[in-house]
mmCIF file of C-alpha atoms in Angstrom:
data_model
loop_
_atom_site.group_PDB
_atom_site.id
_atom_site.type_symbol
_atom_site.label_atom_id
_atom_site.label_comp_id
_atom_site.label_asym_id
_atom_site.label_seq_id
_atom_site.Cartn_x
_atom_site.Cartn_y
_atom_site.Cartn_z
ATOM 1 C CA GLU G 1 -4.508 14.858 5.788
ATOM 2 C CA ILE G 2 -0.985 14.893 4.371
ATOM 3 C CA VAL G 3 -0.959 15.101 0.582
ATOM 4 C CA LEU G 4 1.940 13.548 -1.314
ATOM 5 C CA THR G 5 2.751 14.914 -4.770
ATOM 6 C CA GLN G 6 4.975 12.849 -7.029
ATOM 7 C CA SER G 7 6.913 14.126 -10.014
ATOM 8 C CA PRO G 8 7.234 13.653 -12.828
ATOM 9 C CA ALA G 9 4.023 11.829 -13.686
ATOM 10 C CA THR G 10 5.892 9.879 -16.358
ATOM 11 C CA LEU G 11 9.618 9.376 -16.769
ATOM 12 C CA SER G 12 11.019 7.986 -20.011
ATOM 13 C CA LEU G 13 14.498 6.512 -19.766
ATOM 14 C CA SER G 14 16.639 3.771 -21.280
ATOM 15 C CA PRO G 15 18.112 0.725 -19.543
ATOM 16 C CA GLY G 16 21.397 1.604 -17.914
ATOM 17 C CA GLU G 17 20.373 5.199 -17.203
ATOM 18 C CA ARG G 18 19.862 6.723 -13.773
ATOM 19 C CA ALA G 19 16.317 7.433 -12.606
ATOM 20 C CA THR G 20 15.398 10.104 -10.086
ATOM 21 C CA LEU G 21 11.829 10.206 -8.781
ATOM 22 C CA SER G 22 10.492 12.870 -6.433
ATOM 23 C CA CYS G 23 7.855 12.902 -3.701
ATOM 24 C CA ARG G 24 6.854 16.085 -1.905
ATOM 25 C CA ALA G 25 4.673 16.181 1.219
ATOM 26 C CA SER G 26 2.210 18.965 2.037
ATOM 27 C CA GLN G 27 3.680 19.088 5.543
ATOM 28 C CA SER G 28 6.618 17.463 7.259
ATOM 29 C CA VAL G 29 6.500 13.689 7.603
ATOM 30 C CA SER G 30 9.909 13.629 9.262
ATOM 31 C CA GLY G 31 11.541 10.506 7.787
ATOM 32 C CA TYR G 32 8.389 8.385 7.731
ATOM 33 C CA LEU G 33 8.171 7.765 4.016
ATOM 34 C CA ALA G 34 8.232 4.607 1.922
ATOM 35 C CA TRP G 35 8.517 3.778 -1.762
ATOM 36 C CA TYR G 36 6.717 0.956 -3.568
ATOM 37 C CA GLN G 37 7.053 -0.527 -7.037
ATOM 38 C CA GLN G 38 4.008 -1.845 -8.862
ATOM 39 C CA LYS G 39 4.031 -3.810 -12.107
ATOM 40 C CA PRO G 40 0.895 -4.397 -14.199
ATOM 41 C CA GLY G 41 -1.454 -6.913 -12.629
ATOM 42 C CA GLN G 42 0.648 -7.200 -9.482
ATOM 43 C CA ALA G 43 0.438 -5.917 -5.932
ATOM 44 C CA PRO G 44 2.823 -3.164 -4.894
ATOM 45 C CA ARG G 45 6.202 -4.207 -3.498
ATOM 46 C CA LEU G 46 7.909 -2.355 -0.668
ATOM 47 C CA LEU G 47 11.293 -1.011 -1.802
ATOM 48 C CA ILE G 48 12.352 1.621 0.719
ATOM 49 C CA TYR G 49 11.059 2.496 4.189
ATOM 50 C CA ASP G 50 11.830 5.336 6.582
ATOM 51 C CA ALA G 51 13.105 7.316 3.600
ATOM 52 C CA SER G 52 16.371 5.464 3.089
ATOM 53 C CA ASN G 53 16.207 1.860 4.331
ATOM 54 C CA ARG G 54 16.017 -0.849 1.701
ATOM 55 C CA ALA G 55 13.452 -3.543 2.369
ATOM 56 C CA THR G 56 14.482 -7.191 2.467
ATOM 57 C CA GLY G 57 15.738 -8.478 -0.873
ATOM 58 C CA ILE G 58 15.755 -5.112 -2.648
ATOM 59 C CA PRO G 59 18.789 -4.592 -4.908
ATOM 60 C CA ALA G 60 21.382 -1.984 -3.983
ATOM 61 C CA ARG G 61 20.664 0.029 -7.156
ATOM 62 C CA PHE G 62 17.552 1.325 -5.369
ATOM 63 C CA SER G 63 18.211 4.090 -2.863
ATOM 64 C CA GLY G 64 16.114 6.660 -1.067
ATOM 65 C CA SER G 65 16.889 9.992 0.491
ATOM 66 C CA GLY G 66 15.219 13.018 2.021
ATOM 67 C CA SER G 67 13.458 14.194 5.132
ATOM 68 C CA GLY G 68 10.741 16.612 6.117
ATOM 69 C CA THR G 69 8.810 17.358 2.934
ATOM 70 C CA ASP G 70 11.131 16.392 0.067
ATOM 71 C CA PHE G 71 12.110 12.854 -0.820
ATOM 72 C CA THR G 72 13.864 11.129 -3.703
ATOM 73 C CA LEU G 73 13.986 7.578 -4.997
ATOM 74 C CA THR G 74 17.040 6.890 -7.144
ATOM 75 C CA ILE G 75 17.636 3.873 -9.336
ATOM 76 C CA SER G 76 21.317 4.027 -10.177
ATOM 77 C CA SER G 77 21.306 1.989 -13.395
ATOM 78 C CA LEU G 78 17.978 0.870 -14.803
ATOM 79 C CA GLU G 79 17.383 -2.798 -15.465
ATOM 80 C CA PRO G 80 14.588 -3.901 -17.831
ATOM 81 C CA GLU G 81 12.549 -5.176 -14.875
ATOM 82 C CA ASP G 82 12.573 -1.732 -13.193
ATOM 83 C CA PHE G 83 10.088 -0.200 -15.613
ATOM 84 C CA ALA G 84 6.924 0.069 -13.544
ATOM 85 C CA VAL G 85 4.857 2.528 -11.517
ATOM 86 C CA TYR G 86 6.349 3.852 -8.286
ATOM 87 C CA TYR G 87 4.371 5.168 -5.321
ATOM 88 C CA CYS G 88 5.448 6.974 -2.187
ATOM 89 C CA GLN G 89 3.562 6.524 1.095
ATOM 90 C CA GLN G 90 3.718 8.370 4.403
ATOM 91 C CA ARG G 91 2.808 7.073 7.835
ATOM 92 C CA SER G 92 3.580 10.138 9.939
ATOM 93 C CA ASN G 93 0.969 10.627 12.636
ATOM 94 C CA TRP G 94 -1.464 8.167 11.005
ATOM 95 C CA PRO G 95 -4.338 7.798 10.468
ATOM 96 C CA PRO G 96 -4.628 8.403 7.726
ATOM 97 C CA ILE G 97 -1.875 6.713 5.766
ATOM 98 C CA THR G 98 -1.625 8.387 2.359
ATOM 99 C CA PHE G 99 -0.019 7.552 -0.973
ATOM 100 C CA GLY G 100 1.247 9.713 -3.790
ATOM 101 C CA GLN G 101 -0.440 9.499 -7.166
ATOM 102 C CA GLY G 102 2.434 7.560 -8.713
ATOM 103 C CA THR G 103 5.226 8.009 -11.255
ATOM 104 C CA ARG G 104 5.237 5.798 -14.319
ATOM 105 C CA LEU G 105 8.752 4.821 -15.360
ATOM 106 C CA GLU G 106 8.677 3.789 -19.006
ATOM 107 C CA ILE G 107 11.205 2.606 -21.525
ATOM 108 C CA LYS G 108 12.390 5.327 -23.889
ATOM 109 C CA GLN U 1 6.670 -17.807 3.502
ATOM 110 C CA LEU U 2 3.826 -15.532 4.516
ATOM 111 C CA GLN U 3 0.898 -15.426 2.106
ATOM 112 C CA LEU U 4 -2.253 -13.335 2.098
ATOM 113 C CA GLN U 5 -5.290 -14.161 -0.021
ATOM 114 C CA GLU U 6 -8.355 -12.005 -0.532
ATOM 115 C CA SER U 7 -11.733 -13.614 -1.160
ATOM 116 C CA GLY U 8 -15.282 -12.435 -1.668
ATOM 117 C CA PRO U 9 -17.837 -11.491 -4.312
ATOM 118 C CA GLY U 10 -16.502 -9.843 -7.436
ATOM 119 C CA LEU U 11 -19.772 -8.033 -8.119
ATOM 120 C CA VAL U 12 -21.784 -5.971 -5.665
ATOM 121 C CA LYS U 13 -24.950 -3.987 -6.332
ATOM 122 C CA PRO U 14 -25.127 -0.262 -5.609
ATOM 123 C CA SER U 15 -26.251 0.579 -2.052
ATOM 124 C CA GLU U 16 -25.326 -2.896 -0.815
ATOM 125 C CA THR U 17 -22.424 -3.930 1.426
ATOM 126 C CA LEU U 18 -19.087 -5.112 0.055
ATOM 127 C CA SER U 19 -17.605 -7.927 2.130
ATOM 128 C CA LEU U 20 -14.100 -9.321 1.725
ATOM 129 C CA THR U 21 -11.949 -11.676 3.761
ATOM 130 C CA CYS U 22 -8.175 -11.973 3.873
ATOM 131 C CA THR U 23 -6.786 -15.360 4.835
ATOM 132 C CA VAL U 24 -3.236 -15.363 6.165
ATOM 133 C CA SER U 25 -1.049 -18.455 5.841
ATOM 134 C CA GLY U 26 2.550 -19.112 6.803
ATOM 135 C CA GLY U 27 2.279 -16.920 9.878
ATOM 136 C CA SER U 28 -0.011 -16.064 12.769
ATOM 137 C CA ILE U 29 -2.408 -13.157 12.605
ATOM 138 C CA SER U 30 -2.338 -13.171 16.428
ATOM 139 C CA SER U 31 1.238 -11.910 16.531
ATOM 140 C CA SER U 32 1.692 -8.682 18.479
ATOM 141 C CA ARG U 33 4.305 -7.600 15.934
ATOM 142 C CA TYR U 34 1.913 -6.714 13.106
ATOM 143 C CA TYR U 35 -1.099 -4.753 12.001
ATOM 144 C CA TRP U 36 -3.223 -5.943 9.094
ATOM 145 C CA GLY U 37 -4.569 -3.529 6.542
ATOM 146 C CA TRP U 38 -6.819 -3.017 3.544
ATOM 147 C CA ILE U 39 -5.851 -0.860 0.561
ATOM 148 C CA ARG U 40 -7.762 -0.338 -2.658
ATOM 149 C CA GLN U 41 -6.937 0.808 -6.178
ATOM 150 C CA PRO U 42 -9.576 1.920 -8.696
ATOM 151 C CA PRO U 43 -8.824 0.714 -12.226
ATOM 152 C CA GLY U 44 -5.978 2.757 -13.717
ATOM 153 C CA LYS U 45 -5.622 4.903 -10.598
ATOM 154 C CA GLY U 46 -3.538 5.157 -7.433
ATOM 155 C CA LEU U 47 -3.635 3.502 -4.030
ATOM 156 C CA GLU U 48 -5.979 4.413 -1.174
ATOM 157 C CA TRP U 49 -5.585 3.133 2.377
ATOM 158 C CA ILE U 50 -8.916 1.957 3.808
ATOM 159 C CA GLY U 51 -8.007 0.909 7.327
ATOM 160 C CA SER U 52 -5.975 -1.380 9.580
ATOM 161 C CA ILE U 53 -6.546 -3.692 12.522
ATOM 162 C CA TYR U 54 -4.385 -5.063 15.320
ATOM 163 C CA TYR U 55 -4.708 -8.604 16.677
ATOM 164 C CA SER U 56 -6.386 -7.164 19.765
ATOM 165 C CA GLY U 57 -9.157 -5.747 17.598
ATOM 166 C CA SER U 58 -8.031 -2.110 17.687
ATOM 167 C CA THR U 59 -8.852 -0.432 14.401
ATOM 168 C CA TYR U 60 -7.772 2.636 12.454
ATOM 169 C CA TYR U 61 -9.818 3.874 9.524
ATOM 170 C CA ASN U 62 -9.369 6.386 6.734
ATOM 171 C CA PRO U 63 -11.531 9.351 7.797
ATOM 172 C CA SER U 64 -12.864 9.626 4.251
ATOM 173 C CA LEU U 65 -14.396 6.135 4.527
ATOM 174 C CA LYS U 66 -14.834 5.760 8.273
ATOM 175 C CA SER U 67 -18.618 6.075 8.302
ATOM 176 C CA ARG U 68 -18.960 3.114 5.928
ATOM 177 C CA VAL U 69 -16.089 0.809 6.919
ATOM 178 C CA THR U 70 -15.802 -2.001 9.434
ATOM 179 C CA ILE U 71 -12.678 -4.146 9.740
ATOM 180 C CA SER U 72 -12.732 -7.185 12.008
ATOM 181 C CA ILE U 73 -10.354 -10.013 12.892
ATOM 182 C CA ASP U 74 -10.875 -13.720 13.557
ATOM 183 C CA THR U 75 -7.742 -15.110 15.129
ATOM 184 C CA SER U 76 -9.183 -18.641 15.270
ATOM 185 C CA LYS U 77 -9.374 -18.712 11.467
ATOM 186 C CA ASN U 78 -6.255 -16.560 10.854
ATOM 187 C CA GLN U 79 -8.428 -14.141 8.902
ATOM 188 C CA PHE U 80 -9.409 -10.506 8.900
ATOM 189 C CA SER U 81 -12.313 -8.964 7.053
ATOM 190 C CA LEU U 82 -13.550 -5.772 5.433
ATOM 191 C CA LYS U 83 -17.114 -4.525 5.175
ATOM 192 C CA LEU U 84 -17.902 -1.395 3.175
ATOM 193 C CA SER U 85 -21.528 -0.312 3.237
ATOM 194 C CA SER U 86 -23.670 1.728 0.849
ATOM 195 C CA VAL U 87 -21.346 1.163 -2.089
ATOM 196 C CA THR U 88 -21.462 3.135 -5.325
ATOM 197 C CA ALA U 89 -19.636 2.830 -8.624
ATOM 198 C CA ALA U 90 -16.818 4.890 -7.087
ATOM 199 C CA ASP U 91 -16.020 1.916 -4.851
ATOM 200 C CA THR U 92 -15.136 -0.238 -7.860
ATOM 201 C CA ALA U 93 -11.498 -1.169 -7.322
ATOM 202 C CA VAL U 94 -8.942 -3.862 -6.765
ATOM 203 C CA TYR U 95 -8.908 -4.485 -3.023
ATOM 204 C CA TYR U 96 -5.660 -5.592 -1.396
ATOM 205 C CA CYS U 97 -4.988 -6.912 2.073
ATOM 206 C CA ALA U 98 -1.510 -6.385 3.493
ATOM 207 C CA ARG U 99 0.650 -6.681 6.598
ATOM 208 C CA GLN U 100 2.161 -3.785 8.519
ATOM 209 C CA GLY U 101 5.096 -4.393 10.817
ATOM 210 C CA ILE U 102 5.559 -2.628 14.151
ATOM 211 C CA ALA U 103 9.169 -3.677 14.754
ATOM 212 C CA VAL U 104 10.777 -3.350 11.346
ATOM 213 C CA ALA U 105 9.477 -1.193 8.492
ATOM 214 C CA VAL U 106 7.066 0.170 11.058
ATOM 215 C CA PHE U 107 3.545 0.660 9.747
ATOM 216 C CA TYR U 108 4.560 0.153 6.119
ATOM 217 C CA PHE U 109 3.032 -2.630 4.018
ATOM 218 C CA ASP U 110 5.640 -5.366 3.567
ATOM 219 C CA TYR U 111 3.484 -8.296 2.458
ATOM 220 C CA TRP U 112 0.488 -8.001 0.142
ATOM 221 C CA GLY U 113 -2.215 -10.247 -1.200
ATOM 222 C CA GLN U 114 -2.615 -10.530 -4.956
ATOM 223 C CA GLY U 115 -5.695 -8.317 -4.876
ATOM 224 C CA THR U 116 -9.289 -8.931 -5.886
ATOM 225 C CA LEU U 117 -11.366 -6.822 -8.257
ATOM 226 C CA VAL U 118 -14.729 -5.761 -6.903
ATOM 227 C CA THR U 119 -17.123 -4.146 -9.349
ATOM 228 C CA VAL U 120 -20.145 -2.191 -8.158
ATOM 229 C CA SER U 121 -22.888 -2.460 -10.726
ATOM 230 C CA SER U 122 -26.536 -3.381 -10.970
#
């Protein structure tokens, strides 16, 4: 099973700042990695798939990069609605599909 | 607009079987372009994939749960279902159903239900 490790666990930033979230895989997942955003009491929302493709309706301030074992989600300028928990997910050679443990992005 | 809605008991006794159904509206579950999956999230914790099913009935399960999980599909009702046997308190979670594309955003979860909390307790 491929283990995804996200860092940091919590990121404290202010609106307008740039956020950089990391996801590291225990073995190569090629480019088969997605990012999700989850707000309290809501289902996750797909932001990025295949490492760098924005899902439908996702603002351009969200971008993804990486391949192999190291991936990054960048939010170029934080809006108030961006403060949430973010999860990465891999689908390389599934099953199983696995998720990272999450990064909480909080307002500083 | 595609919508998914989970339904089923919110309380299950230990050792019994958890049963949930996901009803899909605004689209056909019989489409060859999608898989349909179950994901769960214990309170305050992360996401765990349980398993997925194709319209043909082909299934993929998380090896950690495979011995206890059955996912089935009813195309006539536009529904798919989850059964998890021999539950314990560790199975207490919000259970989500979701869609996985096979043409775009392949095998990622692009539409989700709102989730339903299932508590395992006597």
